[in-house]
Amino acid sequence: MLLQLLLQGTLALEHRVAGWFDQRSGRLWAFLRFFSAWLILFGSKFVMLGAVDRVLGDSIHFAGAMHGVLAFIAVVAGMLIAEELVTRVYRRLA
């Protein structure tokens, strides 16, 4: 639940910032839009890791490459894929 809330907040922030950049034209603004989206989406994973550590402490442990960061990113990516699949199934059934 915590990860889903943080993930939705991150996506909302990214879309809001992207909307601000979309109002401007030019190559520099397009680059800044891409860079800001990358920065928000990449940096948010570390914020999420910090939140998970604060809330769950020693109850959860991500191990592996880069001290578990890759495992954590895999979990977040899995959540995004699962959410997209559920949304597509729901829309087809509706």
GROMACS .gro file of C-alpha atoms in nm:
model
   94
    1MET     CA    1   0.000   0.000   0.000
    2LEU     CA    2   0.283   0.239   0.089
    3LEU     CA    3   0.464   0.173  -0.237
    4GLN     CA    4   0.147   0.219  -0.439
    5LEU     CA    5   0.072   0.553  -0.272
    6LEU     CA    6   0.427   0.676  -0.329
    7LEU     CA    7   0.424   0.551  -0.686
    8GLN     CA    8   0.097   0.729  -0.766
    9GLY     CA    9   0.230   1.047  -0.608
   10THR     CA   10   0.545   1.024  -0.816
   11LEU     CA   11   0.349   0.974  -1.137
   12ALA     CA   12   0.120   1.267  -1.054
   13LEU     CA   13   0.423   1.491  -0.991
   14GLU     CA   14   0.590   1.379  -1.313
   15HIS     CA   15   0.275   1.449  -1.515
   16ARG     CA   16   0.234   1.791  -1.356
   17VAL     CA   17   0.594   1.889  -1.433
   18ALA     CA   18   0.564   1.748  -1.786
   19GLY     CA   19   0.250   1.956  -1.839
   20TRP     CA   20   0.441   2.268  -1.739
   21PHE     CA   21   0.715   2.191  -1.993
   22ASP     CA   22   0.461   2.100  -2.264
   23GLN     CA   23   0.337   2.459  -2.260
   24ARG     CA   24   0.675   2.571  -2.393
   25SER     CA   25   0.821   2.505  -2.734
   26GLY     CA   26   1.174   2.446  -2.847
   27ARG     CA   27   1.442   2.185  -2.824
   28LEU     CA   28   1.577   2.305  -2.490
   29TRP     CA   29   1.234   2.275  -2.328
   30ALA     CA   30   1.187   1.928  -2.480
   31PHE     CA   31   1.522   1.820  -2.337
   32LEU     CA   32   1.440   1.971  -1.998
   33ARG     CA   33   1.105   1.790  -1.999
   34PHE     CA   34   1.277   1.457  -2.067
   35PHE     CA   35   1.549   1.524  -1.811
   36SER     CA   36   1.306   1.635  -1.540
   37ALA     CA   37   1.090   1.326  -1.598
   38TRP     CA   38   1.395   1.103  -1.570
   39LEU     CA   39   1.514   1.284  -1.258
   40ILE     CA   40   1.175   1.260  -1.088
   41LEU     CA   41   1.118   0.895  -1.179
   42PHE     CA   42   1.473   0.785  -1.095
   43GLY     CA   43   1.511   0.992  -0.780
   44SER     CA   44   1.173   0.888  -0.647
   45LYS     CA   45   1.298   0.531  -0.606
   46PHE     CA   46   1.543   0.649  -0.341
   47VAL     CA   47   1.267   0.843  -0.166
   48MET     CA   48   1.056   0.526  -0.175
   49LEU     CA   49   1.343   0.321  -0.033
   50GLY     CA   50   1.379   0.571   0.250
   51ALA     CA   51   1.006   0.561   0.325
   52VAL     CA   52   1.001   0.180   0.323
   53ASP     CA   53   1.302   0.175   0.556
   54ARG     CA   54   1.136   0.420   0.796
   55VAL     CA   55   0.802   0.242   0.803
   56LEU     CA   56   0.911  -0.121   0.790
   57GLY     CA   57   1.268  -0.100   0.924
   58ASP     CA   58   1.420  -0.446   0.962
   59SER     CA   59   1.097  -0.622   0.861
   60ILE     CA   60   1.194  -0.600   0.494
   61HIS     CA   61   1.527  -0.641   0.320
   62PHE     CA   62   1.616  -0.587  -0.045
   63ALA     CA   63   1.940  -0.762  -0.137
   64GLY     CA   64   2.141  -0.805  -0.451
   65ALA     CA   65   2.313  -0.576  -0.696
   66MET     CA   66   2.370  -0.218  -0.581
   67HIS     CA   67   2.270  -0.307  -0.224
   68GLY     CA   68   1.921  -0.411  -0.328
   69VAL     CA   69   1.833  -0.105  -0.533
   70LEU     CA   70   1.789  -0.313  -0.849
   71ALA     CA   71   1.564  -0.559  -0.666
   72PHE     CA   72   1.356  -0.268  -0.539
   73ILE     CA   73   1.330  -0.114  -0.886
   74ALA     CA   74   1.221  -0.456  -1.016
   75VAL     CA   75   0.943  -0.462  -0.755
   76VAL     CA   76   0.826  -0.113  -0.855
   77ALA     CA   77   0.841  -0.204  -1.226
   78GLY     CA   78   0.639  -0.518  -1.151
   79MET     CA   79   0.379  -0.308  -0.973
   80LEU     CA   80   0.352  -0.076  -1.273
   81ILE     CA   81   0.316  -0.366  -1.515
   82ALA     CA   82   0.055  -0.537  -1.296
   83GLU     CA   83  -0.141  -0.212  -1.262
   84GLU     CA   84  -0.137  -0.158  -1.638
   85LEU     CA   85  -0.254  -0.516  -1.703
   86VAL     CA   86  -0.539  -0.486  -1.454
   87THR     CA   87  -0.642  -0.152  -1.606
   88ARG     CA   88  -0.644  -0.295  -1.959
   89VAL     CA   89  -0.848  -0.600  -1.854
   90TYR     CA   90  -1.094  -0.376  -1.667
   91ARG     CA   91  -1.138  -0.147  -1.968
   92ARG     CA   92  -1.200  -0.440  -2.200
   93LEU     CA   93  -1.460  -0.586  -1.967
   94ALA     CA   94  -1.639  -0.254  -1.921
   0.00000   0.00000   0.00000
